[in-house]
Coordinates of C-alpha atoms in Angstrom, one line a residue:
X1069 CA 20.9 -9.8 5.5
X1070 CA 19.8 -8.1 2.3
X1071 CA 21.0 -7.1 -1.2
X1072 CA 24.1 -5.2 -0.3
X1073 CA 25.9 -8.1 1.4
X1074 CA 24.1 -11.4 1.0
X1075 CA 22.2 -10.4 -2.2
X1076 CA 18.9 -11.8 -0.8
X1077 CA 15.6 -10.8 0.8
X1078 CA 14.4 -8.1 -1.5
X1079 CA 12.1 -7.3 -4.4
X1080 CA 12.6 -4.7 -7.2
X1081 CA 9.1 -3.5 -8.2
X1082 CA 8.5 -1.5 -11.3
X1083 CA 5.6 0.7 -10.4
X1084 CA 3.5 1.3 -13.5
X1085 CA 2.0 4.4 -12.0
X1086 CA 5.3 6.2 -11.9
X1087 CA 7.6 4.2 -14.2
X1088 CA 10.1 3.9 -11.4
X1089 CA 11.6 0.9 -9.6
X1090 CA 10.9 0.6 -5.9
X1091 CA 13.0 -1.5 -3.5
X1092 CA 11.0 -3.7 -1.1
X1093 CA 13.0 -5.5 1.6
X1094 CA 11.8 -8.4 3.8
X1095 CA 12.9 -11.0 6.3
X1096 CA 15.8 -8.8 7.7
X1097 CA 16.2 -10.7 10.9
X1098 CA 20.0 -11.0 11.1
X1099 CA 20.5 -7.6 12.7
X1100 CA 22.2 -5.9 15.7
X1101 CA 25.6 -7.6 15.1
X1102 CA 24.3 -11.2 14.5
X1103 CA 26.8 -12.9 12.2
X1104 CA 27.8 -16.4 11.0
X1105 CA 31.5 -16.5 10.4
X1106 CA 31.0 -19.3 7.8
X1107 CA 29.4 -16.8 5.5
X1108 CA 32.5 -14.5 5.4
X1109 CA 35.1 -14.3 8.2
X1110 CA 36.2 -11.1 10.0
X1111 CA 33.1 -9.0 9.6
X1112 CA 32.3 -6.6 12.5
X1113 CA 28.9 -5.1 11.9
X1114 CA 29.5 -2.6 14.8
X1115 CA 32.2 -0.8 12.9
X1116 CA 31.7 -1.8 9.2
X1117 CA 32.0 1.3 7.1
X1118 CA 28.6 2.7 6.1
X1119 CA 29.8 3.6 2.6
X1120 CA 31.4 0.2 1.8
X1121 CA 28.9 -1.9 3.7
X1122 CA 28.6 -4.6 1.1
X1123 CA 30.4 -7.7 0.3
X1124 CA 34.2 -7.1 -0.3
X1125 CA 34.6 -9.6 -3.1
X1126 CA 31.3 -10.2 -4.9
X1127 CA 30.1 -7.2 -7.0
X1128 CA 26.8 -5.5 -6.1
X1129 CA 26.3 -3.4 -9.2
X1130 CA 23.0 -1.7 -8.1
X1131 CA 24.5 -0.5 -4.8
X1132 CA 27.8 0.4 -6.5
X1133 CA 26.1 2.5 -9.1
X1134 CA 23.8 4.3 -6.7
X1135 CA 26.7 5.2 -4.3
X1136 CA 28.8 6.4 -7.2
X1137 CA 26.3 9.2 -7.9
X1138 CA 27.1 12.1 -5.6
X1139 CA 23.5 13.2 -5.4
X1140 CA 22.4 9.7 -4.2
X1141 CA 25.3 9.3 -1.9
X1142 CA 24.6 12.6 -0.2
X1143 CA 20.9 11.7 0.2
X1144 CA 22.0 8.3 1.7
X1145 CA 24.0 10.3 4.3
X1146 CA 21.1 12.6 5.0
X1147 CA 18.7 9.8 5.6
X1148 CA 21.1 7.8 7.7
X1149 CA 21.8 10.9 9.8
X1150 CA 18.1 11.3 10.3
X1151 CA 17.7 7.7 11.4
X1152 CA 20.7 7.9 13.8
X1153 CA 19.3 11.1 15.4
X1154 CA 15.8 9.7 15.8
X1155 CA 15.1 6.0 15.9
X1156 CA 18.6 4.7 16.7
X1157 CA 19.6 7.4 19.3
X1158 CA 21.0 5.3 22.2
X1159 CA 19.5 7.3 25.1
X1160 CA 16.0 6.8 23.9
X1161 CA 16.4 3.3 22.4
X1162 CA 18.2 1.7 25.4
X1163 CA 15.5 2.8 27.8
X1164 CA 12.9 1.2 25.6
X1165 CA 14.9 -2.0 25.4
X1166 CA 15.1 -2.1 29.3
X1167 CA 11.3 -1.7 29.4
X1168 CA 10.8 -4.5 26.9
X1169 CA 13.2 -6.7 28.9
X1170 CA 11.2 -6.2 32.0
X1171 CA 7.9 -6.8 30.2
X1172 CA 8.8 -10.1 28.5
X1173 CA 10.9 -11.7 31.3
X1174 CA 7.9 -13.6 32.8
X1175 CA 7.1 -15.1 29.4
X1176 CA 10.7 -15.9 28.7
X1177 CA 11.2 -17.7 32.0
X1178 CA 8.1 -19.8 31.3
X1179 CA 9.2 -20.8 27.8
X1180 CA 9.7 -24.6 27.7
X1181 CA 11.2 -24.5 24.2
X1182 CA 14.0 -22.1 24.9
X1183 CA 16.8 -24.8 25.0
X1184 CA 15.8 -26.1 21.6
X1185 CA 17.1 -22.8 20.1
X1186 CA 21.0 -23.3 20.3
X1187 CA 20.6 -24.5 23.9
X1188 CA 20.1 -21.0 25.2
X1189 CA 19.3 -20.8 29.0
X1190 CA 17.3 -18.1 30.8
X1191 CA 20.6 -16.7 32.0
X1192 CA 21.7 -16.3 28.3
X1193 CA 18.5 -14.4 27.7
X1194 CA 19.3 -11.9 30.5
X1195 CA 23.0 -11.7 29.5
X1196 CA 22.3 -11.1 25.8
X1197 CA 21.2 -7.6 26.5
X1198 CA 24.7 -6.6 27.6
X1199 CA 27.2 -9.2 26.4
X1200 CA 27.9 -11.5 23.5
X1201 CA 26.9 -15.1 23.8
X1202 CA 29.4 -16.5 21.3
X1203 CA 28.7 -18.4 18.0
X1204 CA 26.6 -16.1 15.9
X1205 CA 25.7 -13.7 18.7
X1206 CA 28.8 -11.4 18.4
X1207 CA 27.5 -8.5 20.4
X1208 CA 25.3 -7.8 23.4
X1209 CA 22.2 -6.0 22.2
X1210 CA 22.9 -2.7 23.9
X1211 CA 26.7 -2.5 23.4
X1212 CA 26.1 -3.1 19.7
X1213 CA 23.7 -0.1 19.5
X1214 CA 26.2 2.2 21.2
X1215 CA 29.1 0.9 19.1
X1216 CA 27.2 1.1 15.8
X1217 CA 25.7 4.6 16.7
X1218 CA 29.1 6.1 17.5
X1219 CA 31.0 4.5 14.5
X1220 CA 28.3 5.4 12.0
X1221 CA 28.2 9.0 13.3
X1222 CA 31.9 9.3 12.9
X1223 CA 31.9 7.8 9.4
X1224 CA 29.2 10.1 8.1
X1225 CA 30.1 12.8 5.6
X1226 CA 27.3 15.3 5.5
X1227 CA 26.7 18.0 2.9
X1228 CA 24.1 20.6 2.5
X1229 CA 21.8 18.7 0.2
X1230 CA 19.1 20.2 -2.1
X1231 CA 15.6 19.4 -0.9
X1232 CA 14.3 15.9 -1.6
X1233 CA 10.9 15.7 -3.3
X1234 CA 9.1 12.3 -3.2
X1235 CA 5.6 10.8 -3.2
X1236 CA 4.1 13.3 -5.7
X1237 CA 0.4 12.6 -6.0
X1238 CA -2.7 14.2 -7.4
X1239 CA -6.3 13.6 -6.1
X1240 CA -8.6 12.5 -7.6
X1241 CA -6.6 10.1 -9.7
X1242 CA -9.0 10.5 -12.6
X1243 CA -10.5 14.0 -12.2
X1244 CA -13.7 14.9 -13.9
X1245 CA -14.2 18.3 -15.6
X1246 CA -15.7 19.8 -12.4
X1247 CA -13.2 18.3 -9.9
X1248 CA -10.6 20.5 -8.1
X1249 CA -7.2 18.8 -8.3
X1250 CA -5.1 18.6 -5.2
X1251 CA -1.3 18.2 -5.7
X1252 CA 0.8 16.9 -2.7
X1253 CA 4.4 15.9 -2.2
X1254 CA 6.8 15.1 0.6
X1255 CA 9.7 17.5 0.7
X1256 CA 12.6 16.9 3.1
X1257 CA 15.6 19.1 3.9
X1258 CA 18.1 19.6 6.8
X1259 CA 16.5 23.0 7.6
X1260 CA 12.8 23.1 6.8
X1261 CA 10.6 24.7 5.8
X1262 CA 11.5 25.1 2.1
X1263 CA 9.8 26.9 -0.7
X1264 CA 7.8 24.5 -2.9
X1265 CA 6.3 25.7 -6.1
X1266 CA 3.9 24.1 -8.5
X1267 CA 4.5 25.0 -12.2
X1268 CA 1.7 24.0 -14.6
X1269 CA 0.0 24.6 -17.9
X1270 CA -3.5 23.7 -19.2
X1271 CA -3.7 22.7 -22.9
X1272 CA -0.3 24.3 -23.4
X1273 CA -1.2 27.7 -21.7
X1274 CA 1.2 28.5 -18.9
X1275 CA -0.6 29.3 -15.6
X1276 CA 0.6 31.4 -12.7
X1277 CA 2.7 29.2 -10.3
X1278 CA 1.2 28.1 -7.0
X1279 CA 3.1 27.8 -3.7
X1280 CA 2.5 24.5 -1.9
X1281 CA 2.0 24.8 1.9
X1282 CA 2.7 22.6 4.8
X1283 CA 0.1 24.2 7.2
X1284 CA -2.5 21.4 7.4
X1285 CA -5.0 23.5 5.4
X1286 CA -4.2 22.6 1.8
X1287 CA -5.0 18.8 1.8
X1288 CA -1.4 18.3 3.0
X1289 CA -2.1 16.3 6.2
X1290 CA -0.8 17.7 9.5
X1291 CA 1.0 21.0 9.7
X1292 CA 4.8 20.6 9.8
X1293 CA 4.8 16.9 8.6
X1294 CA 7.0 17.7 5.4
X1295 CA 4.0 17.0 3.2
X1296 CA 3.2 20.1 1.1
X1297 CA -0.1 20.7 -0.8
X1298 CA -1.9 23.0 -3.2
X1299 CA -5.2 22.8 -5.1
X1300 CA -5.9 23.7 -8.7
X1301 CA -9.5 24.8 -9.4
X1302 CA -11.5 22.6 -11.9
X1303 CA -10.0 22.9 -15.4
X1304 CA -13.0 21.9 -17.4
X1305 CA -13.9 19.3 -20.0
X1306 CA -11.4 17.5 -22.2
X1307 CA -8.4 19.4 -20.9
X1308 CA -4.7 18.3 -20.3
X1309 CA -2.9 19.5 -17.3
X1310 CA 0.9 19.2 -17.2
X1311 CA 2.9 20.1 -14.1
X1312 CA 6.2 19.8 -12.3
X1313 CA 7.5 20.9 -8.8
X1314 CA 10.5 22.9 -7.6
X1315 CA 11.8 23.0 -4.1
X1316 CA 14.3 25.6 -2.9
X1317 CA 16.0 25.7 0.5
X1318 CA 17.4 28.8 2.4
X1319 CA 20.8 28.2 0.8
X1320 CA 19.4 28.4 -2.7
X1321 CA 19.8 24.7 -3.4
X1322 CA 16.9 23.7 -5.8
X1323 CA 15.4 20.3 -6.8
X1324 CA 13.0 19.7 -9.7
X1325 CA 10.6 16.8 -9.9
X1326 CA 10.5 15.1 -12.3
X1327 CA 14.3 15.3 -12.3
X1328 CA 14.4 16.5 -16.0
X1329 CA 11.6 19.1 -15.7
X1330 CA 10.4 21.0 -17.6
X1331 CA 11.3 18.6 -20.4
X1332 CA 9.6 15.9 -18.4
X1333 CA 6.3 16.6 -16.6
X1334 CA 3.4 14.9 -14.9
X1335 CA 0.3 14.8 -17.1
X1336 CA -3.4 14.6 -16.1
X1337 CA -6.3 14.5 -18.5
X1338 CA -10.0 15.2 -17.9
X1339 CA -13.0 14.0 -19.9
X1340 CA -16.4 15.4 -19.9
X1341 CA -18.5 15.5 -16.8
X1342 CA -18.8 11.9 -15.8
X1343 CA -22.2 10.2 -15.5
X1344 CA -23.0 8.3 -12.3
X1345 CA -22.6 4.8 -13.7
X1346 CA -21.7 2.1 -11.2
X1347 CA -20.5 -1.5 -11.3
X1348 CA -23.3 -2.4 -8.9
X1349 CA -23.2 -6.2 -8.5
X1350 CA -21.3 -9.1 -10.1
X1351 CA -20.8 -12.8 -9.9
X1352 CA -17.6 -14.5 -10.9
X1353 CA -18.7 -18.1 -10.5
X1354 CA -22.3 -18.8 -11.6
X1355 CA -23.4 -22.4 -11.5
X1356 CA -27.2 -22.3 -10.9
X1357 CA -28.1 -18.6 -10.1
X1358 CA -29.2 -17.3 -13.4
X1359 CA -29.0 -18.4 -17.0
X1360 CA -28.5 -16.2 -20.1
X1361 CA -31.0 -16.3 -23.0
X1362 CA -29.2 -19.4 -24.4
X1363 CA -29.6 -21.3 -21.1
X1364 CA -25.9 -21.0 -20.1
X1365 CA -24.8 -20.1 -16.6
X1366 CA -22.2 -17.4 -17.2
X1367 CA -20.4 -14.8 -15.1
X1368 CA -22.2 -11.5 -15.1
X1369 CA -21.8 -7.8 -14.3
X1370 CA -24.6 -5.4 -13.4
X1371 CA -24.3 -1.7 -14.3
X1372 CA -26.5 0.8 -12.5
X1373 CA -27.3 4.3 -13.6
X1374 CA -27.5 6.4 -10.4
X1375 CA -27.7 9.7 -12.4
X1376 CA -30.8 11.9 -12.8
X1377 CA -30.7 11.6 -16.6
X1378 CA -30.4 8.7 -19.1
X1379 CA -26.9 7.6 -20.1
X1380 CA -25.9 6.4 -23.6
X1381 CA -23.4 3.5 -23.3
X1382 CA -22.3 3.4 -26.9
X1383 CA -19.1 5.5 -26.3
X1384 CA -18.1 3.8 -23.1
X1385 CA -16.0 0.7 -22.3
X1386 CA -16.1 -2.2 -19.8
X1387 CA -12.9 -4.0 -19.0
X1388 CA -11.5 -6.7 -16.7
X1389 CA -8.1 -5.1 -16.8
X1390 CA -7.7 -1.5 -15.6
X1391 CA -4.4 -1.2 -17.6
X1392 CA -6.5 -1.9 -20.8
X1393 CA -9.5 0.4 -20.4
X1394 CA -10.8 0.1 -24.0
X1395 CA -10.8 -3.7 -24.0
X1396 CA -14.5 -4.0 -24.9
X1397 CA -16.9 -1.3 -26.1
X1398 CA -20.4 -1.4 -24.5
X1399 CA -23.4 -1.8 -26.8
X1400 CA -25.4 1.0 -28.5
X1401 CA -28.0 1.3 -25.8
X1402 CA -29.2 3.7 -23.2
X1403 CA -29.9 3.2 -19.4
X1404 CA -32.7 5.3 -17.9
X1405 CA -32.1 6.9 -14.5
X1406 CA -32.3 4.4 -11.7
X1407 CA -32.2 1.4 -14.1
X1408 CA -29.8 -1.5 -14.6
X1409 CA -28.2 -3.4 -17.5
X1410 CA -26.8 -7.0 -17.2
X1411 CA -23.6 -7.9 -19.1
X1412 CA -22.7 -11.6 -19.5
X1413 CA -18.9 -12.0 -19.0
X1414 CA -18.7 -15.3 -20.9
X1415 CA -15.9 -14.8 -23.5
X1416 CA -18.4 -15.3 -26.3
X1417 CA -19.3 -11.9 -27.9
X1418 CA -20.7 -13.7 -30.9
X1419 CA -23.7 -14.7 -28.7
X1420 CA -25.1 -11.1 -28.6
X1421 CA -24.4 -7.4 -27.9
X1422 CA -24.5 -8.0 -24.1
X1423 CA -21.8 -10.7 -24.1
X1424 CA -18.3 -9.5 -23.3
X1425 CA -15.2 -11.2 -24.8
X1426 CA -13.8 -12.2 -21.4
X1427 CA -14.7 -14.1 -18.3
X1428 CA -14.3 -13.0 -14.6
X1429 CA -11.7 -14.7 -12.5
X1430 CA -13.1 -16.4 -9.4
X1431 CA -9.7 -15.9 -7.7
X1432 CA -10.0 -12.1 -8.0
X1433 CA -9.2 -9.4 -10.6
X1434 CA -10.5 -6.0 -11.8
X1435 CA -13.6 -4.5 -13.4
X1436 CA -13.8 -0.9 -14.7
X1437 CA -16.1 1.3 -16.7
X1438 CA -14.3 3.9 -18.9
X1439 CA -15.4 6.8 -21.1
X1440 CA -14.3 7.5 -24.7
X1441 CA -11.1 9.1 -23.5
X1442 CA -10.2 6.0 -21.4
X1443 CA -10.9 8.0 -18.2
X1444 CA -12.3 5.8 -15.5
X1445 CA -16.0 6.2 -14.5
X1446 CA -16.1 3.4 -11.9
X1447 CA -13.8 0.6 -11.0
X1448 CA -12.9 -2.0 -8.4
X1449 CA -10.4 -4.7 -7.6
X1450 CA -11.9 -7.7 -6.0
X1451 CA -10.6 -10.8 -4.2
X1452 CA -11.6 -14.4 -4.1
X1453 CA -15.3 -15.1 -4.8
X1454 CA -17.7 -17.9 -3.9
X1455 CA -19.8 -19.9 -6.4
X1456 CA -23.4 -18.6 -6.7
X1457 CA -22.7 -15.8 -4.2
X1458 CA -22.7 -12.3 -5.7
X1459 CA -20.8 -9.3 -4.5
X1460 CA -22.8 -6.0 -4.6
X1461 CA -23.2 -2.5 -3.4
X1462 CA -25.8 -1.8 -0.6
X1463 CA -27.6 0.5 -1.3
X1464 CA -27.3 0.7 -5.0
X1465 CA -24.4 2.9 -6.0
X1466 CA -23.0 3.1 -2.5
X1467 CA -19.3 2.6 -1.5
X1468 CA -20.1 -0.4 0.8
X1469 CA -19.6 -3.8 -0.9
X1470 CA -21.0 -7.0 0.7
X1471 CA -21.8 -10.6 -0.3
X1472 CA -25.4 -11.2 -1.0
X1473 CA -27.5 -14.2 0.2
X1474 CA -29.8 -13.8 -2.8
X1475 CA -28.4 -12.3 -6.0
X1476 CA -30.5 -9.7 -7.9
X1477 CA -29.0 -9.5 -11.4
X1478 CA -30.6 -6.6 -13.3
X1479 CA -32.5 -5.4 -10.3
X1480 CA -32.0 -3.2 -7.2
X1481 CA -29.9 -4.7 -4.4
X1482 CA -32.1 -2.8 -1.9
X1483 CA -34.9 -5.5 -2.1
X1484 CA -32.8 -8.3 -0.7
X1485 CA -31.0 -8.9 2.5
X1486 CA -27.3 -8.3 2.2
X1487 CA -25.3 -10.5 4.6
X1488 CA -21.6 -10.7 5.6
X1489 CA -22.3 -14.3 6.3
X1490 CA -23.4 -15.9 3.0
X1491 CA -22.9 -19.4 4.2
X1492 CA -23.1 -21.3 7.6
X1493 CA -20.9 -20.0 10.4
X1494 CA -17.2 -20.7 9.9
X1495 CA -15.5 -23.3 12.2
X1496 CA -12.7 -21.1 13.4
X1497 CA -11.3 -17.6 13.7
X1498 CA -9.3 -16.7 10.6
X1499 CA -7.6 -13.6 9.2
X1500 CA -7.3 -14.0 5.4
X1501 CA -4.6 -12.4 3.2
X1502 CA -5.6 -8.9 2.1
X1503 CA -6.3 -8.3 -1.6
X1504 CA -4.9 -7.0 -3.7
X1505 CA -1.5 -7.6 -2.3
X1506 CA 0.8 -5.8 -3.1
X1507 CA -1.6 -2.9 -3.3
X1508 CA -1.6 0.8 -4.2
X1509 CA -4.4 2.9 -2.8
X1510 CA -7.0 0.6 -1.1
X1511 CA -6.9 -3.1 0.0
X1512 CA -9.6 -5.3 1.4
X1513 CA -8.9 -7.3 4.6
X1514 CA -11.2 -10.4 4.9
X1515 CA -11.7 -12.3 8.2
X1516 CA -14.1 -14.8 9.6
X1517 CA -15.6 -15.5 13.1
X1518 CA -17.1 -18.8 14.3
X1519 CA -19.1 -16.9 16.9
X1520 CA -20.0 -13.4 17.8
X1521 CA -16.9 -11.6 19.1
X1522 CA -15.4 -8.2 19.8
X1523 CA -12.5 -7.7 17.4
X1524 CA -9.6 -5.3 17.0
X1525 CA -7.7 -4.9 13.7
X1526 CA -4.5 -3.0 14.1
X1527 CA -2.0 -1.9 11.4
X1528 CA 1.6 -2.2 12.4
X1529 CA 4.8 -1.0 10.7
X1530 CA 7.9 -3.2 10.4
X1531 CA 9.1 -2.0 13.8
X1532 CA 5.9 -3.2 15.4
X1533 CA 4.5 0.3 16.0
X1534 CA 0.8 0.7 15.8
X1535 CA 0.0 3.0 12.9
X1536 CA -3.8 2.8 13.1
X1537 CA -6.6 0.9 14.8
X1538 CA -8.7 0.1 11.8
X1539 CA -11.8 -1.3 13.7
X1540 CA -12.6 -2.1 17.3
X1541 CA -16.2 -3.4 17.7
X1542 CA -18.4 -6.5 18.0
X1543 CA -19.2 -8.6 14.9
X1544 CA -21.6 -11.5 14.5
X1545 CA -20.4 -14.9 13.4
X1546 CA -19.7 -15.1 9.7
X1547 CA -17.4 -13.8 7.0
X1548 CA -16.6 -10.1 7.0
X1549 CA -14.2 -7.6 5.4
X1550 CA -12.8 -4.1 6.0
X1551 CA -10.9 -1.7 3.8
X1552 CA -7.6 0.0 4.5
X1553 CA -6.9 3.1 2.4
X1554 CA -3.1 3.1 3.1
X1555 CA -3.4 5.9 5.7
X1556 CA -2.3 6.1 9.3
X1557 CA -4.3 7.3 12.3
X1558 CA -3.7 10.9 11.4
X1559 CA -5.1 10.4 7.9
X1560 CA -1.6 10.6 6.3
X1561 CA -0.6 8.2 3.5
X1562 CA 2.1 5.8 4.7
X1563 CA 5.1 5.1 2.5
X1564 CA 5.8 2.1 0.4
X1565 CA 6.9 -1.0 2.4
X1566 CA 5.8 -4.0 4.4
X1567 CA 3.1 -3.6 7.0
X1568 CA 1.3 -6.1 9.2
X1569 CA -2.4 -6.5 9.7
X1570 CA -3.2 -7.9 13.2
X1571 CA -6.5 -9.4 14.2
X1572 CA -7.4 -9.9 17.9
X1573 CA -10.8 -11.5 18.6
X1574 CA -12.4 -12.2 21.9
X1575 CA -15.8 -14.0 21.8
X1576 CA -18.6 -12.2 23.5
X1577 CA -18.9 -15.1 25.9
X1578 CA -15.2 -14.7 26.8
X1579 CA -14.8 -18.4 26.1
X1580 CA -12.6 -18.0 23.0
X1581 CA -9.6 -15.8 22.1
X1582 CA -7.6 -15.6 18.8
X1583 CA -4.9 -13.4 17.4
X1584 CA -3.4 -13.7 13.9
X1585 CA -1.3 -11.5 11.6
X1586 CA -0.9 -11.2 7.8
X1587 CA 1.7 -9.3 5.9
X1588 CA 0.6 -6.5 3.6
X1589 CA 2.8 -4.9 0.9
X1590 CA 2.1 -1.3 -0.1
X1591 CA 3.6 0.1 -3.3
X1592 CA 3.1 3.7 -4.5

């Protein structure tokens, strides 16, 4: 039920941060031996060869090309073996299924709609765990697992692979001159630990290599989790750092990342020490709130100087597209410490120096301030906005964003009440789609409550496992939002894929209950 056989239910995403394509599957519900003979007769998913899994007649060039490369085929075997030994191991998996069977039986027996689904009876429900029901149900659930486990294990051809390096990241993403730079990567092998080395140079000068550690003490997450880390001290102003990684196992097998290193390397540039400039408040739909000097009600962006010294704006840029950091150069003016400047985002720069050549999208987009080297000073990605309701930081320059009941363009946000309920109480419980989605880094999860309630927001993986309880507390009636930074309960970054945001709300009066789910797509 995916690319390799049915050529459906997938996205190919070209990640601009890495230049690599990422494969995102979805809606893979035809599993555990389910099969419609009308699609192609004679398929037995319990014994289908793992290396020729795909359609026997229609070409699948992407899968064919991947499997024709020995390195990729060996890695496929390595990961499939890991999966069989862990998540698909029958002794552990069958006991969980028995427990689920017991848990859901009362609900299954009370289901009035059961017979509408292919006429299944409650006896079919019980039988399906151990025997095929016919038609498209070609296996009992547990016999399929045993059959598939044993056949896949027998078909596996394992080799001693070189270590696999993935998810290479540096933090901060846009380091300033005085920022230490942490480098992390996931490194997997049949027999960890492996020796992981960071090779780097600064402005062309080769530096002594650093050894990455998986001990929980080098910004690498938990000890022994296959995430390795090391930290480079601050490299100074206007410097270029270039680096690559090597990983060597006990057998002497070595992998380089990027694959063609040292000819290809990762590159990081620093600017000068960044001033504390903030996008402090903005309005993407202004009908009656404030007029510009020409009497027009335009979108606007407020910039705040949170530094202890004045900041000249003439060598900096303001953009509504983070991929185009130099879209508009700010005017030749200075902001004093603690002061504000208001930019009209109206698409008419001919009206004055404070008028940007673009408007803000009410549906959601990006705003960023950049220095003369196109290094980000401050940025955000925002979701849908409401007319004449601004979105601002409270207090000024803080990381907390909230909707404002009374906008304060060109002035401090601290003088006005900031409310998560800018309009009258909603009529129902609702979990909105997170934004941005797909996302890389952070995403905002909006929700609304018609009355005060205790809520729980859980993050689940595609197997329904709880990765993290994001919040669990009482909220007043109104519209609210919470951020997810793409990390699990241990503070580790989760991998690219599809995740589920689940909202459970119980009113404080215990008179109302609601549960809803949205799908979030993470790409790294």
